[in-house]
XYZ file of C-alpha atoms in Angstrom:
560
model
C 0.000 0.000 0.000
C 1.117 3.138 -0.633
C 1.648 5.231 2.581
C -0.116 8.674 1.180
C -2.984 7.016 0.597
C -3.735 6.472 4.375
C -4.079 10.883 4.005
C -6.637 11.245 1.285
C -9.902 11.372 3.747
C -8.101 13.622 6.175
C -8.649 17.264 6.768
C -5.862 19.548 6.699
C -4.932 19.581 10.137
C -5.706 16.240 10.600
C -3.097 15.243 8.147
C -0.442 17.587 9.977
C -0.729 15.983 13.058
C -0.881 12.133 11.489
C 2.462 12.939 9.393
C 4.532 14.344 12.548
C 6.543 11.432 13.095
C 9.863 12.861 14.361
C 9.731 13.699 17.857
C 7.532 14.659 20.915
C 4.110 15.814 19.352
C 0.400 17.400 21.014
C -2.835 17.017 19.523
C -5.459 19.366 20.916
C -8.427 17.963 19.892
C -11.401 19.295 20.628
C -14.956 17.313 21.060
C -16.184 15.659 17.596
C -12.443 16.491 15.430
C -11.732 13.022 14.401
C -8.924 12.446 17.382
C -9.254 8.538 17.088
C -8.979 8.412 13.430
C -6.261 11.209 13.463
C -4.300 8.837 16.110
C -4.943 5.795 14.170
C -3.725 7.209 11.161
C -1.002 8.804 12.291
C 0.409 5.364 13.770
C -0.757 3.291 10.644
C 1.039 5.877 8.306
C 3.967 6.068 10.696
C 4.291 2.424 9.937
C 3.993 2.628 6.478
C 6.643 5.082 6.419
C 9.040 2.859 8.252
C 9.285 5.877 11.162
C 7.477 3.490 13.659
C 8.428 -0.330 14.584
C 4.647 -1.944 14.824
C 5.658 -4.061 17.327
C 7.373 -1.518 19.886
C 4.530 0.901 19.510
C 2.333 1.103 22.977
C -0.955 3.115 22.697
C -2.246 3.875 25.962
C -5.935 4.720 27.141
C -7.788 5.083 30.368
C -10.685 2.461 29.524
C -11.163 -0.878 28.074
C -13.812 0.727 26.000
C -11.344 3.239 24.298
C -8.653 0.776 24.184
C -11.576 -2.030 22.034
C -12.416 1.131 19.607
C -8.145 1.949 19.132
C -7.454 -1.674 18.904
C -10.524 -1.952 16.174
C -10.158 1.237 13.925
C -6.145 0.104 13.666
C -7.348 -3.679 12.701
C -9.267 -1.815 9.933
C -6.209 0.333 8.706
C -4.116 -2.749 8.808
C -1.893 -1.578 11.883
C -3.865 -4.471 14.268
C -0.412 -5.566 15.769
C 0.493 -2.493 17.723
C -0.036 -3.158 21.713
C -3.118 -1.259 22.676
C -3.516 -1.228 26.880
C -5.019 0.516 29.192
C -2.255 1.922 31.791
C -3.215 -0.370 34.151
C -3.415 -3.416 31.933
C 0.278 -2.378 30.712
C 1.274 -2.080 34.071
C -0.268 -5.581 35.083
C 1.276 -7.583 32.680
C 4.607 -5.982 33.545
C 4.534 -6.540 37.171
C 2.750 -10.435 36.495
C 6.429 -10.942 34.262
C 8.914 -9.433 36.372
C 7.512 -10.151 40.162
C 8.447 -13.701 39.809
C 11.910 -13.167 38.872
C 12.791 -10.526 41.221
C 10.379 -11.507 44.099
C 10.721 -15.981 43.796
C 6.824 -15.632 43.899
C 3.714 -14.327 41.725
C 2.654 -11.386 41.226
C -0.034 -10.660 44.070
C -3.794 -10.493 42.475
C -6.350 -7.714 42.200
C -9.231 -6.964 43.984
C -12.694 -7.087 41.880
C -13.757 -3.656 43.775
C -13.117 -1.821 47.020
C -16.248 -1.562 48.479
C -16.148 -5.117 50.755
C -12.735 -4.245 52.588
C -13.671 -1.069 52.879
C -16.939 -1.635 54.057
C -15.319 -4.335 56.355
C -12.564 -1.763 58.119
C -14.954 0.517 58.556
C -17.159 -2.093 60.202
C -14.052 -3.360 62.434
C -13.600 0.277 63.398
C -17.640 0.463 64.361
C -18.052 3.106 62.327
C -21.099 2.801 60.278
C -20.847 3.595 56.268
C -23.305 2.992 54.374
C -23.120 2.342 49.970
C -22.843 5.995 48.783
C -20.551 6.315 51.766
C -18.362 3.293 51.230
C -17.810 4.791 47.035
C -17.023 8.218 48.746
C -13.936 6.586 50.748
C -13.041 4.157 47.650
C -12.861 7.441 45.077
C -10.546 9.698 48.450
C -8.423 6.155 48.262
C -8.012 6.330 44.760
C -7.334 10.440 44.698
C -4.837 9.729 47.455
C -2.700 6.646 45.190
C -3.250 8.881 41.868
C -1.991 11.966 43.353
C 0.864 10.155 44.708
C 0.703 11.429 48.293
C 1.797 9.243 51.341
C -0.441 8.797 54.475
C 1.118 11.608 56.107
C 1.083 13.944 52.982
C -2.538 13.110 52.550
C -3.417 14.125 56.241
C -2.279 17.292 55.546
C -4.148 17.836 51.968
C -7.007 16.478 53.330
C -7.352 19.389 55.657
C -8.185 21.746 52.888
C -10.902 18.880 51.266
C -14.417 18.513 51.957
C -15.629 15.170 54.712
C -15.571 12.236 53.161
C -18.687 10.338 53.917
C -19.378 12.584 56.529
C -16.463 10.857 58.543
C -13.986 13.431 60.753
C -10.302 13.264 59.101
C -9.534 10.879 61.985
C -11.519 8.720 61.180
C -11.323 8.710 57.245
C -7.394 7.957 57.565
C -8.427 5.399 60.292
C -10.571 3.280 58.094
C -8.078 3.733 55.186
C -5.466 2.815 57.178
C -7.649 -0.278 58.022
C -8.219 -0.841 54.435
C -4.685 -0.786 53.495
C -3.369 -3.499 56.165
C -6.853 -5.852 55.365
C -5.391 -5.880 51.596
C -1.869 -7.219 52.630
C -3.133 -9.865 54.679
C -4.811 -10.841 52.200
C -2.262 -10.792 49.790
C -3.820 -8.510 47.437
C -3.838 -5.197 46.052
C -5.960 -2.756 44.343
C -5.854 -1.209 40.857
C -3.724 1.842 41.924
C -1.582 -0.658 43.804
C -0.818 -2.144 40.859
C 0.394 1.369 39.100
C 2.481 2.022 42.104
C 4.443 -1.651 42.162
C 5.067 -1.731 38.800
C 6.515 1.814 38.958
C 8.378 0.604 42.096
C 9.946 -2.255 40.842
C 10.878 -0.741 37.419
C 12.977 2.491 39.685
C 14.445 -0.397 41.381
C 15.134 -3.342 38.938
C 17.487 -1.646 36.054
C 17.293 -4.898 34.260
C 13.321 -4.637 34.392
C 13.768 -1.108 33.066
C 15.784 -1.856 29.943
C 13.717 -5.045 29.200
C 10.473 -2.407 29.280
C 12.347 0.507 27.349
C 13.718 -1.844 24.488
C 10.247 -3.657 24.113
C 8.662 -0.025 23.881
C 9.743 2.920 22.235
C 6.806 4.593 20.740
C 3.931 5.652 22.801
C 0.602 7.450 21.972
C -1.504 8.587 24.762
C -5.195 9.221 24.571
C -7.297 11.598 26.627
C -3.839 12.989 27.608
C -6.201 16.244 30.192
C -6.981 12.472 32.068
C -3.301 11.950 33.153
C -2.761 12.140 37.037
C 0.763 12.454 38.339
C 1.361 9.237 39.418
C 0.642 7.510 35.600
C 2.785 10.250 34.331
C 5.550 8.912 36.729
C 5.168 5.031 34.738
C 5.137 7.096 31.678
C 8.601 8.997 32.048
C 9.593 5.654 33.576
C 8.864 3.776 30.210
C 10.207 6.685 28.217
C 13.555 7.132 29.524
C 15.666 9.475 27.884
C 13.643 8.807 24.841
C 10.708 11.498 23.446
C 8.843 9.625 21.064
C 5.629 10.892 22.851
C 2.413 11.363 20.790
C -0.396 12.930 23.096
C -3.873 14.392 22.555
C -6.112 15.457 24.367
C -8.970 18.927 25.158
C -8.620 20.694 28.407
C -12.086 22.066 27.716
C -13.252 18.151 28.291
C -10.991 18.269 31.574
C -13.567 16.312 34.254
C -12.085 14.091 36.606
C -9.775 16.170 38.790
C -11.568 14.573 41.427
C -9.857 11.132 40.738
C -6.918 12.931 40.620
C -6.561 13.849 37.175
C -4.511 16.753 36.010
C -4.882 19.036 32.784
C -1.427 20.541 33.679
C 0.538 18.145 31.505
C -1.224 18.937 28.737
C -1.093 22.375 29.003
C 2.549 22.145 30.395
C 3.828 20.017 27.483
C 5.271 22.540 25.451
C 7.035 23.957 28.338
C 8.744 20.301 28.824
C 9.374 19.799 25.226
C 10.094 23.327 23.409
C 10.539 21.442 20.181
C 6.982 19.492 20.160
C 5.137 19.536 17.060
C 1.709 21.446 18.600
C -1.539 21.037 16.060
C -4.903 22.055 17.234
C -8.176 20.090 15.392
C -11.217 21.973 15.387
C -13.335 21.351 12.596
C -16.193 19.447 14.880
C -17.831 16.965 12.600
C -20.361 15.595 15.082
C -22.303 18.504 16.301
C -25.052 20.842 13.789
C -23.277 24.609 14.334
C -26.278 25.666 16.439
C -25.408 23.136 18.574
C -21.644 23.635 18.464
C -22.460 27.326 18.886
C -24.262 27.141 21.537
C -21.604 25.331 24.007
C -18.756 27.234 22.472
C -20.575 30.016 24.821
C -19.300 27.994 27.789
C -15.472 27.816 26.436
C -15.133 31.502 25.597
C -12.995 32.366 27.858
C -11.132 29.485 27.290
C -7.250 30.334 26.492
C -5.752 27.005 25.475
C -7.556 25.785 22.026
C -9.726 28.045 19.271
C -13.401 27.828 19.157
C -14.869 24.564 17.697
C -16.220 24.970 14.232
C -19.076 23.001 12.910
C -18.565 21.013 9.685
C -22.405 20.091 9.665
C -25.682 21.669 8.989
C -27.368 24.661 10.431
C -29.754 22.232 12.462
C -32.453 23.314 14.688
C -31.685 25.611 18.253
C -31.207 23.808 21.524
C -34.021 24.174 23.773
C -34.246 24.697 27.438
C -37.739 24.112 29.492
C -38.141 24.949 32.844
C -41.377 22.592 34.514
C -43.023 22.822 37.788
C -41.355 19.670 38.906
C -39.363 16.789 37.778
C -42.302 14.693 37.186
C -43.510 17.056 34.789
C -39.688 17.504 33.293
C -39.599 13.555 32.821
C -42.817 13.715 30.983
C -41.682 16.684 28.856
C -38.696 14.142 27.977
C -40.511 11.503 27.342
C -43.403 13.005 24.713
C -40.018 14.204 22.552
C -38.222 10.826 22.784
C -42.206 9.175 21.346
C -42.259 12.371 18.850
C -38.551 11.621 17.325
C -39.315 7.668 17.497
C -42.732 8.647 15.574
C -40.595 10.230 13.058
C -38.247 7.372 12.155
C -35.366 7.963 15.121
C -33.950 5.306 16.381
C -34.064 4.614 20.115
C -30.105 3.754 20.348
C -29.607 7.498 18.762
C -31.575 8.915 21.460
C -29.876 9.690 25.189
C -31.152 11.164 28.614
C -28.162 12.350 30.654
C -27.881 13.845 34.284
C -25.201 14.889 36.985
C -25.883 12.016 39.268
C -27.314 8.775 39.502
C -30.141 9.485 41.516
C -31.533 12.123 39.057
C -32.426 8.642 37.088
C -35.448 7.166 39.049
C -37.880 9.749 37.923
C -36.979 9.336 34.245
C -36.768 5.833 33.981
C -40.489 5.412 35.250
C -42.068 7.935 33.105
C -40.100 5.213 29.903
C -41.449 2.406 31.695
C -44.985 3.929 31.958
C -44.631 4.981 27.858
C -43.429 1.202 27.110
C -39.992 2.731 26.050
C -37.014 0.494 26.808
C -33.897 1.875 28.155
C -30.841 0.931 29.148
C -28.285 2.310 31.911
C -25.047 2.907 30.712
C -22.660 1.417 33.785
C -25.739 -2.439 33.821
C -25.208 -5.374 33.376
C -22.619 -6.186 31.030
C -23.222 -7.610 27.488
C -21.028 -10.549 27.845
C -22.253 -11.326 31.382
C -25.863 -12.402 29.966
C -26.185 -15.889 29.937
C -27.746 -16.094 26.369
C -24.527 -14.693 25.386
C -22.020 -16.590 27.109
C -24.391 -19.623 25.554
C -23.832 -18.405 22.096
C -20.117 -17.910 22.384
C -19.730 -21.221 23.670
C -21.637 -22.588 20.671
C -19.437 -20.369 18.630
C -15.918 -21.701 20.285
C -16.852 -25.540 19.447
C -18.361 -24.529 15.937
C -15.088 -23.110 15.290
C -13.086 -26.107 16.755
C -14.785 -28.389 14.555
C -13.061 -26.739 11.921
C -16.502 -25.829 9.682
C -16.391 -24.282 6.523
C -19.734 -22.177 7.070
C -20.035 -18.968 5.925
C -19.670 -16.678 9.749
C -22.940 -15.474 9.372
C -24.726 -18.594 8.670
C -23.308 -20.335 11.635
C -23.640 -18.122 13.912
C -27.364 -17.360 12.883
C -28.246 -21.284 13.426
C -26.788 -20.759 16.834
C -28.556 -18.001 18.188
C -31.635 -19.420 16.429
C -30.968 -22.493 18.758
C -31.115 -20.283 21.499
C -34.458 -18.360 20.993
C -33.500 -15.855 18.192
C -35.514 -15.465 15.469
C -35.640 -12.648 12.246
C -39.182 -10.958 13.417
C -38.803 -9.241 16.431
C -40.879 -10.096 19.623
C -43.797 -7.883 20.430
C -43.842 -8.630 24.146
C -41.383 -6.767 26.247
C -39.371 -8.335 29.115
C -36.637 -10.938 29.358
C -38.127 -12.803 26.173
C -37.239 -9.090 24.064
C -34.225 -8.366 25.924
C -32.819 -11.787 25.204
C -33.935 -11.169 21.644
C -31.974 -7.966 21.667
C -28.581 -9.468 22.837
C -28.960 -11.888 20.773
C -29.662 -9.541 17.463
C -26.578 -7.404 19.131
C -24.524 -10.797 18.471
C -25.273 -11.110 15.121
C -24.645 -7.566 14.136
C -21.392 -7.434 15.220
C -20.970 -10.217 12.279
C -21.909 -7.344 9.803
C -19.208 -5.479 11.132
C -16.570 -8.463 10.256
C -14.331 -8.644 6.942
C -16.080 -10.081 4.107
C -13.746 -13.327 4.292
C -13.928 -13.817 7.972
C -14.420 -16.917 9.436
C -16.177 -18.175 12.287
C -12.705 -18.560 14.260
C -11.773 -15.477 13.289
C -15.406 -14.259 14.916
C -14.825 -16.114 17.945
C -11.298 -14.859 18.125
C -12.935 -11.116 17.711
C -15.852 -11.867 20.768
C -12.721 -13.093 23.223
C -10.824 -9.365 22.137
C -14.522 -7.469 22.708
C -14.938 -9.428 25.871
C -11.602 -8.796 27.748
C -11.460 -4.375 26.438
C -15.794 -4.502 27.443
C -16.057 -3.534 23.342
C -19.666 -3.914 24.000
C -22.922 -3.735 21.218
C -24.911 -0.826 21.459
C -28.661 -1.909 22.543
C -31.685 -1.022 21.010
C -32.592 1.556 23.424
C -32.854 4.613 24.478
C -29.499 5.521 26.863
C -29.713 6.824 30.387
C -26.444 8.052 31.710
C -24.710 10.476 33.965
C -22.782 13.138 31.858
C -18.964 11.755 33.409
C -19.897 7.818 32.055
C -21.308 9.482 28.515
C -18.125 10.920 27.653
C -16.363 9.613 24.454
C -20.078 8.716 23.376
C -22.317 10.400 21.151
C -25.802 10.687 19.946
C -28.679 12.033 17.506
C -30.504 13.147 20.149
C -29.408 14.334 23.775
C -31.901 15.574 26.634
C -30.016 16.943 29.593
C -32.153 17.188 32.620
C -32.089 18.507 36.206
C -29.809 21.611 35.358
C -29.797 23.276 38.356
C -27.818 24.494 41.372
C -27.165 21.772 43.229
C -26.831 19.463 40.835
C -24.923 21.314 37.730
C -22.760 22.864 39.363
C -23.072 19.910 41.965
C -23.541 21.364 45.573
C -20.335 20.460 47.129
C -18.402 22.398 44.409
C -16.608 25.750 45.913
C -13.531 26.865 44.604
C -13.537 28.646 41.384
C -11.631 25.803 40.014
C -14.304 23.343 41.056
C -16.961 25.823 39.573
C -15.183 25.099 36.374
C -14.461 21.722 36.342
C -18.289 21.880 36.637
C -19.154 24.316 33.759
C -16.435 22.073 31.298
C -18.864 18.817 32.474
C -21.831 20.756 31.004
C -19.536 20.925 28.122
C -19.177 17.437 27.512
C -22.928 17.031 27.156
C -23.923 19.654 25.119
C -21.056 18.254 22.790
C -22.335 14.912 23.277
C -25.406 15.760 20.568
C -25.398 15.569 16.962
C -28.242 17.031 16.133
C -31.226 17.619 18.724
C -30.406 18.774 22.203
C -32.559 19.856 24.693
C -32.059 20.628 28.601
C -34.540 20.859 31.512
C -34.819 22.318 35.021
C -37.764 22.091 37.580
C -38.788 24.139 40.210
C -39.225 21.641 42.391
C -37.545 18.354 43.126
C -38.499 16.211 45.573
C -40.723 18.716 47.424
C -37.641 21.070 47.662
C -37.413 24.318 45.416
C -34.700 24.658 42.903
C -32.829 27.674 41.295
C -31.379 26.925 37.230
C -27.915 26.162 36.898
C -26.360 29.274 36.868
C -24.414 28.199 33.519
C -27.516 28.585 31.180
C -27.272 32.380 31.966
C -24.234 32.125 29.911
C -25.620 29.583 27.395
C -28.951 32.128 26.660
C -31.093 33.389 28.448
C -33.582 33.552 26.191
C -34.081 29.746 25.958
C -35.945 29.615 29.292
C -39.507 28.887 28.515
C -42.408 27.933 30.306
């Protein structure tokens, strides 16, 4: 193939940034500029060009999600044997190859989740947590390992941060404290744990080091604004003296400080490399421009990247609706989602978002009511359902018995075994939603090289099932705004924007206040072509002010 090629459906600045090979380089990209098929041409062309060894190339990402899309678009372009990991997947199977040889013993296994042991300390200590309180203490541990701050340095930060779970200092660093010595007798260790040990052992095993630093030497990060300081230290540790550092990344889309993410690396990277190639993308290509104009209006006074232009049509204005309460709000919601189904939408292009989980409960009734299915984005997993694990078992032996079926034939006759069928069910319940994973199954088959065969399709389920590359359902997505990001839709309903919630109550500082105002951000930007947001007066038989952001989005969008 020839390498230019790989260009030709690239804009402009898209094609600077994918042909900066030599040296470090920083892709501001803002929301909707192609930044996932800029990286994955960039690396594909890079290969092409003979700059970039496939097979010492690491991409890194913060989710399995991101890292199943990477892995997939660079299949496509033909680059499908670079090393695409999350940082803590790298770091994993690092410390899982070296701990034997430098310890005499394996490598100690992770935890599932926090929440028993910490729920257990705390219940050693009699101190009484209860669920939203235990996930409070779990997110301080993990700001506390992420920021890189001992026990003792995090007594004295924590002085300046609000109560955790409504627990004095004292007893927040008691029940960590707890936590921490429950995990080593039982010989295990959490996900940060596993950042800091494998960042520990490479400082101290020089032999580790080199083995790491020959077996990588180009890295691309993703969602660089996500970086906290102490993945930034494994990062310099894998880079060495070297700078072959791709990053992008939009400090406007900057939204989990709280986990103890930092934007300053992004911002700071031309400081640390004065010779980094710097390319901004801002043609948006998701968004209509009255949609892209209208949250532009919340990154004016942003001084890091330009404005986001809209490649796309004129569209119709975002609408905001202030109701008497949420019950009326949910109903508002719900008549609009039945309107835009009426009209051909599908329910998969249509999402309800909100700052919290809890805002949910009143929304998801007023769908059940209507008979519209939904789906919350954080369920159960796809490849957790049992009709699914049933079909990929039938798919494993199909493809040991070494069949010469065309993919989709075979795996048709299996889901058929297992209840599927080509009209779909009128009844709702477990019989549709097992019709609907099932139908999920078999379009990921479209989705497959022409020439693929069923081991091949097996092969590509085991890949979706360890990066959570999951199908998207037929149904309308309910999500908070933080767990929508990186996701996009047709349609995008925003509700419960008020003070309180957006910005959330405990949310102080000016930088806090922002942090808040960029989250609006990401779900305004989340819409492609219909977006409409929602306050109430009264929630929960308590009285509620608007967010104070739609003063800067337009005031004249309030309606009654």
């Amino acid at each position: 193939m020839n390498p230019e090629t790989l260009l030709n459906n690239l804009d402009p600045e898209q094609r600077e940034a994918a042909t900066a090979l030599v040296g470090p380089t920083c892709i501001l990209a803002g929301a909707g500029t192609g930044k996932t098929r800029t990286v994955t041409h960039r690396i594909a062309y890079g290969i092409a060009k003979g700059n970039f060894a496939a097979n010492r190339i690491l991409a890194l990402t913060y989710t399995n999600r991101a890292a199943g899309e990477l892995r997939s678009r660079l299949r496509q372009l033909g680059a499908g044997q670079v090393a695409v990991k999350t940082f803590h997947a790298a770091a994993l199977s690092q410390l899982e190859y070296f701990w034997p040889q430098f310890a005499g013993v394996p490598a100690p296994s992770v935890i599932e989740s926090k929440a028993r042991l910490i729920a257990q300390a705390a219940e050693s200590l009699k101190i009484r947590l209860d669920a939203a309180g235990v996930r409070d203490l779990a997110a301080e541990v993990e700001w506390r390992k992420y920021s890189m701050l001992s026990m003792d340095q995090y007594a004295e930060r924590a002085k300046v941060r609000p109560l955790v779970a409504g627990l004095s200092l004292a007893k927040n660093i008691e029940v960590q404290l707890c936590y921490e010595e429950a995990k080593v007798k039982s010989q295990k260790v959490d996900w940060e744990d596993v950042l800091i040990l494998a960042l520990g052992l490479l400082r101290a095993e020089p032999r580790a080091l080199a083995h790491v630093q020959q077996q990588y030497r180009f890295f691309t990060v993703d969602e660089y604004q996500d970086i906290s300081p102490l993945q930034q230290a494994l990062l310099d540790a894998w880079l060495g003296e070297h700078s072959d550092l791709c990053v992008v990344g939009d400090p406007n889309q900057t939204i989990y400080s709280f986990t103890g993410a930092s934007s300053e690396f992004l911002q700071g990277f031309q400081s640390r490399y004065p010779d980094a190639n710097v390319i901004e993308l801002t043609r948006n290509y998701r968004s209509t421009k009255q949609i892209l104009n209208f949250a532009n209006r919340l990154t004016a006074d942003s001084q890091l990247v330009q404005p986001l232009r809209s490649q796309g049509a004129t569209g119709e204005a975002p609408r905001v609706e202030r109701h008497l309460n949420v019950q009326a709000e949910a109903a508002s919601v719900v008549a609009q989602i039945l309107e835009l189904r009426a009209q051909g939408a599908k329910s998969s292009e249509i999402a309800v978002l909100y700052r919290v989980n809890g805002q949910s409960e009143v929304i998801e009734n007023a769908l059940s009511t209507a008979g519209i299915d939904y789906q919350i984005r954080g369920g159960e997993r796809f490849f957790r359902r049992p009709e699914i694990q049933n079909a990929i078992r039938g798919i494993r032996a199909e493809a040991g018995s070494g069949t010469d079926k065309p993919l989709f034939q075979a795996v048709s006759e299996i889901c058929r075994s297992l209840g599927w069928q080509t009209r779909e069910p009128t009844e709702s319940g477990a019989v549709r939603d097992r019709w609907e994973s099932l139908n999920s199954l078999l379009a990921i088959v479209d989705e497959m090289p022409a020439e693929a065969t069923v081991l091949d399709f097996a092969h590509e389920l085991e890949e979706r099932q360890r990066s959570q590359h999951e199908p998207v359902k037929a149904a309308v997505t309910l999500s908070t705004i933080h767990a929508a990001k990186g996701l996009e839709w047709d349609s995008v309903f925003i509700i419960g924007l008020t003070d309180g919630y957006l910005p959330i109550s405990f949310a102080k500082t000016a930088g806090e206040i922002r942090e808040e105002k960029r989250l609006l951000y990401v779900g305004l930007t989340r819409a492609r072509k219909k977006l409409g947001l929602s306050w109430a007066l009264q929630d929960s038989g308590r009285s509620r002010e608007p967010s104070r952001f739609l003063e800067l989005l337009e005031p004249k969008f309030l309606t009654n």
